[in-house]
PDB file of C-alpha atoms in Angstrom:
ATOM      1  CA  MET A   1      11.779  16.791  19.068  1.00 42.00           C
ATOM      2  CA  LYS A   2      13.601  19.082  21.188  1.00 40.00           C
ATOM      3  CA  MET A   3      16.056  16.289  21.988  1.00 39.00           C
ATOM      4  CA  LYS A   4      16.599  15.480  18.132  1.00 47.00           C
ATOM      5  CA  ASN A   5      17.139  19.125  17.390  1.00 50.00           C
ATOM      6  CA  MET A   6      19.726  19.443  20.095  1.00 49.00           C
ATOM      7  CA  ASN A   7      21.589  16.319  18.727  1.00 71.00           C
ATOM      8  CA  LEU A   8      21.529  17.869  15.299  1.00 80.00           C
ATOM      9  CA  SER A   9      22.584  21.106  16.464  1.00 85.00           C
ATOM     10  CA  GLU A  10      25.515  19.804  18.154  1.00 85.00           C
ATOM     11  CA  ARG A  11      26.415  17.632  15.000  1.00 84.00           C
ATOM     12  CA  VAL A  12      26.387  20.729  12.793  1.00 89.00           C
ATOM     13  CA  LYS A  13      28.487  22.653  15.359  1.00 90.00           C
ATOM     14  CA  GLU A  14      30.993  19.837  15.762  1.00 88.00           C
ATOM     15  CA  ILE A  15      31.437  19.449  11.993  1.00 90.00           C
ATOM     16  CA  ARG A  16      31.815  23.228  11.601  1.00 91.00           C
ATOM     17  CA  MET A  17      34.471  23.457  14.275  1.00 92.00           C
ATOM     18  CA  LYS A  18      36.542  20.416  12.974  1.00 89.00           C
ATOM     19  CA  SER A  19      36.278  22.124   9.529  1.00 90.00           C
ATOM     20  CA  GLY A  20      37.998  25.342  11.279  1.00 92.00           C
ATOM     21  CA  LEU A  21      35.157  27.548  10.089  1.00 94.00           C
ATOM     22  CA  SER A  22      33.400  30.245  12.393  1.00 94.00           C
ATOM     23  CA  GLN A  23      29.719  30.755  12.084  1.00 94.00           C
ATOM     24  CA  GLU A  24      30.337  33.910  10.021  1.00 95.00           C
ATOM     25  CA  VAL A  25      32.585  32.277   7.608  1.00 94.00           C
ATOM     26  CA  LEU A  26      29.937  29.156   7.333  1.00 94.00           C
ATOM     27  CA  ALA A  27      27.217  31.623   6.473  1.00 94.00           C
ATOM     28  CA  ASP A  28      29.056  33.493   3.976  1.00 95.00           C
ATOM     29  CA  GLU A  29      30.342  30.310   2.318  1.00 94.00           C
ATOM     30  CA  THR A  30      26.800  28.731   2.214  1.00 94.00           C
ATOM     31  CA  GLY A  31      24.967  31.974   1.240  1.00 94.00           C
ATOM     32  CA  LEU A  32      22.832  31.507   4.420  1.00 94.00           C
ATOM     33  CA  SER A  33      22.348  34.299   6.960  1.00 94.00           C
ATOM     34  CA  LEU A  34      24.350  34.145  10.055  1.00 94.00           C
ATOM     35  CA  ARG A  35      21.000  34.271  12.003  1.00 94.00           C
ATOM     36  CA  THR A  36      20.173  30.841  10.243  1.00 94.00           C
ATOM     37  CA  ILE A  37      23.258  29.218  11.115  1.00 93.00           C
ATOM     38  CA  GLN A  38      22.983  30.340  14.803  1.00 94.00           C
ATOM     39  CA  ARG A  39      19.339  29.183  14.920  1.00 91.00           C
ATOM     40  CA  ILE A  40      20.479  25.799  13.692  1.00 91.00           C
ATOM     41  CA  GLU A  41      23.355  25.396  16.048  1.00 90.00           C
ATOM     42  CA  SER A  42      21.114  26.281  18.985  1.00 89.00           C
ATOM     43  CA  GLY A  43      18.402  23.759  18.020  1.00 85.00           C
ATOM     44  CA  GLN A  44      15.868  26.155  17.211  1.00 87.00           C
ATOM     45  CA  THR A  45      15.552  24.906  13.712  1.00 86.00           C
ATOM     46  CA  GLU A  46      16.510  21.997  11.474  1.00 83.00           C
ATOM     47  CA  PRO A  47      18.275  22.269   8.127  1.00 86.00           C
ATOM     48  CA  ARG A  48      16.165  20.934   5.337  1.00 83.00           C
ATOM     49  CA  GLY A  49      15.940  20.632   1.572  1.00 84.00           C
ATOM     50  CA  ASP A  50      18.454  23.203   0.038  1.00 89.00           C
ATOM     51  CA  THR A  51      19.609  24.485   3.248  1.00 91.00           C
ATOM     52  CA  LEU A  52      20.792  21.152   4.310  1.00 89.00           C
ATOM     53  CA  LYS A  53      22.485  20.615   0.933  1.00 90.00           C
ATOM     54  CA  LYS A  54      24.530  23.803   1.287  1.00 93.00           C
ATOM     55  CA  LEU A  55      25.537  23.055   4.759  1.00 93.00           C
ATOM     56  CA  ALA A  56      26.636  19.538   3.615  1.00 90.00           C
ATOM     57  CA  ASN A  57      28.568  20.935   0.375  1.00 92.00           C
ATOM     58  CA  THR A  58      30.317  23.728   2.480  1.00 93.00           C
ATOM     59  CA  LEU A  59      31.348  21.358   5.308  1.00 92.00           C
ATOM     60  CA  LYS A  60      32.359  18.586   2.767  1.00 90.00           C
ATOM     61  CA  VAL A  61      30.118  15.956   4.132  1.00 88.00           C
ATOM     62  CA  THR A  62      26.952  14.160   3.220  1.00 84.00           C
ATOM     63  CA  PRO A  63      23.625  15.210   4.340  1.00 82.00           C
ATOM     64  CA  ASP A  64      23.472  11.725   6.158  1.00 73.00           C
ATOM     65  CA  GLU A  65      26.397  12.794   8.430  1.00 76.00           C
ATOM     66  CA  ILE A  66      24.489  16.040   9.670  1.00 79.00           C
ATOM     67  CA  ILE A  67      21.068  14.470   9.983  1.00 72.00           C
ATOM     68  CA  ASP A  68      20.584  11.072  11.748  1.00 57.00           C
ATOM     69  CA  TRP A  69      18.179   9.541   9.237  1.00 48.00           C
ATOM     70  CA  GLU A  70      17.229   6.629  11.535  1.00 45.00           C
ATOM     71  CA  GLU A  71      15.693   9.360  13.889  1.00 41.00           C
ATOM     72  CA  GLN A  72      13.816  10.755  10.896  1.00 52.00           C
ATOM     73  CA  THR A  73      12.088   7.419  10.168  1.00 60.00           C
ATOM     74  CA  ASP A  74       8.332   7.559   9.903  1.00 77.00           C
ATOM     75  CA  LYS A  75       6.523   4.290   8.918  1.00 84.00           C
ATOM     76  CA  SER A  76       3.113   5.752   9.402  1.00 88.00           C
ATOM     77  CA  PHE A  77       3.925   8.422   6.784  1.00 90.00           C
ATOM     78  CA  LEU A  78       5.342   5.706   4.351  1.00 93.00           C
ATOM     79  CA  SER A  79       2.308   3.600   4.890  1.00 93.00           C
ATOM     80  CA  ALA A  80      -0.020   6.641   4.351  1.00 94.00           C
ATOM     81  CA  LEU A  81       2.055   7.608   1.238  1.00 95.00           C
ATOM     82  CA  ASN A  82       1.677   4.076  -0.259  1.00 97.00           C
ATOM     83  CA  ALA A  83      -2.023   3.887   0.565  1.00 97.00           C
ATOM     84  CA  SER A  84      -2.712   7.116  -1.025  1.00 97.00           C
ATOM     85  CA  SER A  85      -2.029   5.651  -4.457  1.00 97.00           C
ATOM     86  CA  LEU A  86      -5.356   3.997  -3.927  1.00 97.00           C
ATOM     87  CA  GLY A  87      -6.862   7.177  -5.479  1.00 97.00           C
ATOM     88  CA  PHE A  88      -6.634   5.333  -8.767  1.00 97.00           C
ATOM     89  CA  ILE A  89      -9.961   3.719  -7.842  1.00 97.00           C
ATOM     90  CA  LEU A  90     -11.585   7.104  -8.188  1.00 97.00           C
ATOM     91  CA  PHE A  91      -9.625   8.237 -11.125  1.00 97.00           C
ATOM     92  CA  PRO A  92      -6.403   6.686 -12.758  1.00 96.00           C
ATOM     93  CA  LEU A  93      -4.273   9.791 -12.437  1.00 97.00           C
ATOM     94  CA  LEU A  94      -4.961  10.298  -9.003  1.00 97.00           C
ATOM     95  CA  GLY A  95      -2.938   7.100  -8.141  1.00 97.00           C
ATOM     96  CA  ILE A  96       0.087   9.392  -9.276  1.00 97.00           C
ATOM     97  CA  ILE A  97      -0.970  12.857  -8.323  1.00 97.00           C
ATOM     98  CA  ILE A  98      -1.789  12.131  -4.738  1.00 97.00           C
ATOM     99  CA  PRO A  99       1.499  10.312  -3.800  1.00 97.00           C
ATOM    100  CA  LEU A 100       3.367  12.898  -5.727  1.00 96.00           C
ATOM    101  CA  PHE A 101       1.841  15.649  -3.672  1.00 95.00           C
ATOM    102  CA  LEU A 102       2.602  14.065  -0.390  1.00 93.00           C
ATOM    103  CA  TRP A 103       6.229  13.404  -1.582  1.00 92.00           C
ATOM    104  CA  ILE A 104       6.827  17.056  -2.385  1.00 90.00           C
ATOM    105  CA  PHE A 105       5.380  17.943   0.987  1.00 83.00           C
ATOM    106  CA  LYS A 106       7.880  15.551   2.958  1.00 82.00           C
ATOM    107  CA  LYS A 107      10.732  15.589   0.417  1.00 78.00           C
ATOM    108  CA  GLY A 108      13.996  15.316   2.149  1.00 67.00           C
ATOM    109  CA  LYS A 109      12.529  14.637   5.553  1.00 70.00           C
ATOM    110  CA  ILE A 110      12.086  10.917   5.707  1.00 77.00           C
ATOM    111  CA  ALA A 111      14.255   7.897   5.459  1.00 71.00           C
ATOM    112  CA  GLY A 112      13.205   5.588   2.606  1.00 81.00           C
ATOM    113  CA  LEU A 113      10.848   8.068   1.194  1.00 88.00           C
ATOM    114  CA  LYS A 114      12.722   8.631  -2.057  1.00 87.00           C
ATOM    115  CA  SER A 115      12.818   4.827  -2.923  1.00 90.00           C
ATOM    116  CA  LEU A 116       9.208   4.313  -2.121  1.00 94.00           C
ATOM    117  CA  ILE A 117       8.106   7.126  -4.105  1.00 95.00           C
ATOM    118  CA  ARG A 118      10.112   5.898  -7.087  1.00 94.00           C
ATOM    119  CA  GLU A 119       8.449   2.410  -6.839  1.00 96.00           C
ATOM    120  CA  ILE A 120       5.018   4.067  -6.490  1.00 97.00           C
ATOM    121  CA  LEU A 121       5.199   6.342  -9.319  1.00 97.00           C
ATOM    122  CA  ASN A 122       7.039   4.090 -11.755  1.00 97.00           C
ATOM    123  CA  PHE A 123       4.388   1.296 -11.254  1.00 98.00           C
ATOM    124  CA  GLN A 124       1.324   3.731 -11.202  1.00 98.00           C
ATOM    125  CA  ILE A 125       2.477   5.546 -14.494  1.00 98.00           C
ATOM    126  CA  THR A 126       3.071   1.977 -16.011  1.00 98.00           C
ATOM    127  CA  TRP A 127      -0.274   0.907 -14.854  1.00 98.00           C
ATOM    128  CA  THR A 128      -2.124   3.782 -16.229  1.00 98.00           C
ATOM    129  CA  LEU A 129      -0.300   3.487 -19.632  1.00 98.00           C
ATOM    130  CA  LEU A 130      -1.664  -0.180 -19.685  1.00 98.00           C
ATOM    131  CA  LEU A 131      -5.075   0.990 -18.799  1.00 98.00           C
ATOM    132  CA  VAL A 132      -4.906   3.578 -21.605  1.00 98.00           C
ATOM    133  CA  LEU A 133      -3.556   0.824 -23.948  1.00 98.00           C
ATOM    134  CA  ALA A 134      -6.394  -1.480 -23.225  1.00 97.00           C
ATOM    135  CA  PHE A 135      -9.042   1.437 -23.963  1.00 96.00           C
ATOM    136  CA  VAL A 136      -7.358   2.392 -27.163  1.00 97.00           C
ATOM    137  CA  THR A 137      -7.157  -1.121 -28.211  1.00 96.00           C
ATOM    138  CA  PHE A 138     -10.663  -1.957 -27.611  1.00 95.00           C
ATOM    139  CA  THR A 139     -11.956   1.291 -29.298  1.00 93.00           C
ATOM    140  CA  GLY A 140      -9.502   0.810 -32.168  1.00 94.00           C
ATOM    141  CA  ILE A 141     -10.883  -2.876 -32.798  1.00 93.00           C
ATOM    142  CA  THR A 142     -14.521  -1.602 -32.584  1.00 90.00           C
ATOM    143  CA  ILE A 143     -13.616   1.205 -34.903  1.00 91.00           C
ATOM    144  CA  TYR A 144     -12.076  -1.230 -37.306  1.00 91.00           C
ATOM    145  CA  ARG A 145     -14.979  -3.652 -37.243  1.00 88.00           C
ATOM    146  CA  PHE A 146     -17.435  -0.713 -38.138  1.00 88.00           C
ATOM    147  CA  ALA A 147     -15.303   0.347 -41.021  1.00 88.00           C
ATOM    148  CA  GLN A 148     -15.002  -3.017 -42.415  1.00 88.00           C
ATOM    149  CA  ALA A 149     -18.805  -3.928 -42.206  1.00 86.00           C
ATOM    150  CA  GLN A 150     -19.789  -0.419 -43.032  1.00 83.00           C
ATOM    151  CA  ASP A 151     -22.313  -0.729 -40.218  1.00 79.00           C
ATOM    152  CA  MET A 152     -22.675   0.693 -36.708  1.00 82.00           C
ATOM    153  CA  SER A 153     -24.555  -2.502 -35.324  1.00 80.00           C
ATOM    154  CA  PRO A 154     -24.001  -3.048 -31.523  1.00 82.00           C
ATOM    155  CA  ALA A 155     -23.315  -6.488 -32.464  1.00 77.00           C
ATOM    156  CA  LEU A 156     -19.843  -5.653 -33.860  1.00 78.00           C
ATOM    157  CA  MET A 157     -18.692  -4.172 -30.653  1.00 83.00           C
ATOM    158  CA  ILE A 158     -16.192  -6.113 -28.510  1.00 85.00           C
ATOM    159  CA  ASN A 159     -17.878  -8.393 -25.972  1.00 88.00           C
ATOM    160  CA  PRO A 160     -18.283  -6.422 -22.600  1.00 91.00           C
ATOM    161  CA  THR A 161     -17.387  -9.367 -20.494  1.00 94.00           C
ATOM    162  CA  ILE A 162     -13.775  -9.132 -22.245  1.00 95.00           C
ATOM    163  CA  LYS A 163     -13.458  -5.607 -21.099  1.00 94.00           C
ATOM    164  CA  TYR A 164     -14.763  -6.208 -17.686  1.00 96.00           C
ATOM    165  CA  VAL A 165     -12.356  -9.135 -17.295  1.00 97.00           C
ATOM    166  CA  VAL A 166      -9.332  -6.831 -18.526  1.00 97.00           C
ATOM    167  CA  TYR A 167     -10.336  -3.703 -16.507  1.00 97.00           C
ATOM    168  CA  GLY A 168     -10.930  -5.877 -13.597  1.00 98.00           C
ATOM    169  CA  PHE A 169      -7.698  -7.571 -13.506  1.00 98.00           C
ATOM    170  CA  LEU A 170      -5.855  -4.405 -13.966  1.00 98.00           C
ATOM    171  CA  TYR A 171      -7.713  -2.674 -11.043  1.00 98.00           C
ATOM    172  CA  THR A 172      -7.559  -5.891  -8.737  1.00 98.00           C
ATOM    173  CA  TYR A 173      -4.036  -6.363  -9.349  1.00 98.00           C
ATOM    174  CA  ASN A 174      -3.130  -2.604  -8.589  1.00 98.00           C
ATOM    175  CA  PHE A 175      -5.151  -2.860  -5.281  1.00 98.00           C
ATOM    176  CA  ILE A 176      -3.733  -6.121  -4.171  1.00 98.00           C
ATOM    177  CA  LEU A 177      -0.269  -4.963  -4.811  1.00 97.00           C
ATOM    178  CA  ILE A 178      -0.874  -1.618  -2.833  1.00 98.00           C
ATOM    179  CA  ILE A 179      -2.252  -3.766   0.281  1.00 97.00           C
ATOM    180  CA  ILE A 180       0.886  -6.081   0.084  1.00 97.00           C
ATOM    181  CA  ASN A 181       3.274  -3.263   0.127  1.00 97.00           C
ATOM    182  CA  SER A 182       1.515  -1.481   2.976  1.00 95.00           C
ATOM    183  CA  ILE A 183       2.069  -4.715   5.047  1.00 95.00           C
ATOM    184  CA  ARG A 184       5.713  -4.917   3.922  1.00 94.00           C
ATOM    185  CA  ILE A 185       6.306  -1.350   4.972  1.00 93.00           C
ATOM    186  CA  LYS A 186       4.797  -1.928   8.460  1.00 90.00           C
ATOM    187  CA  GLU A 187       7.092  -4.928   8.821  1.00 90.00           C
ATOM    188  CA  GLU A 188      10.106  -2.468   7.654  1.00 85.00           C
ATOM    189  CA  LYS A 189      10.668  -4.340   4.280  1.00 89.00           C
ATOM    190  CA  GLU A 190      11.010  -2.454   1.142  1.00 90.00           C
ATOM    191  CA  ALA A 191       8.033  -1.796  -1.113  1.00 93.00           C
ATOM    192  CA  ARG A 192       8.269  -3.911  -4.540  1.00 94.00           C
ATOM    193  CA  TYR A 193       5.874  -2.865  -7.346  1.00 96.00           C
ATOM    194  CA  GLN A 194       6.175  -4.991 -10.354  1.00 94.00           C
ATOM    195  CA  PRO A 195       5.919  -4.710 -13.446  1.00 94.00           C
ATOM    196  CA  LYS A 196       7.033  -1.165 -13.986  1.00 95.00           C
ATOM    197  CA  ILE A 197       8.964   1.005 -16.415  1.00 95.00           C
ATOM    198  CA  ARG A 198      11.753   2.917 -14.711  1.00 93.00           C
ATOM    199  CA  PHE A 199      10.552   6.336 -15.746  1.00 94.00           C
ATOM    200  CA  ILE A 200      11.891   7.820 -12.523  1.00 91.00           C
ATOM    201  CA  ARG A 201      15.438   6.869 -11.447  1.00 83.00           C
TER     202      ARG A 201
END
């Protein structure tokens, strides 16, 4: 980690000097404190999130030019993030909430994180909507049958087997897709979740 910090600090210093800026001017134009700039260039801290964006904008470079994203790769975390969507087994929304929380915790720190979280959230939101749609459909059909027959007989309810098959398919498909993508991540391949509606781009 120390070596990584030193490489990053050298890049920041080199880019700053090529831009013809002093530490004081860089601090003034980014709105960061002089102490923060000094700590970054001495390797005591790494620019993240808003700090990284301010540095990149002021130095007229991309964040990638400041941080070596390849050094920030963390396949184990990406695998954990992917596996965290298994929370849907306990409660559908947990398949969205847990990955979202982990993403917020590591946002801007790991290569490939943004594209993975988009895949996960778009799929899990789509899957949850399909689950809700199935529930509403079954409930609506049952209510309609009761209203038509003017009777609350259990015989008018949808065959439970149909529900088990539909819900079972949705849960099994979600589970299998998570496992497949965990394997893909370990093999350094992109995760692919289908079908999904692109709620998050």
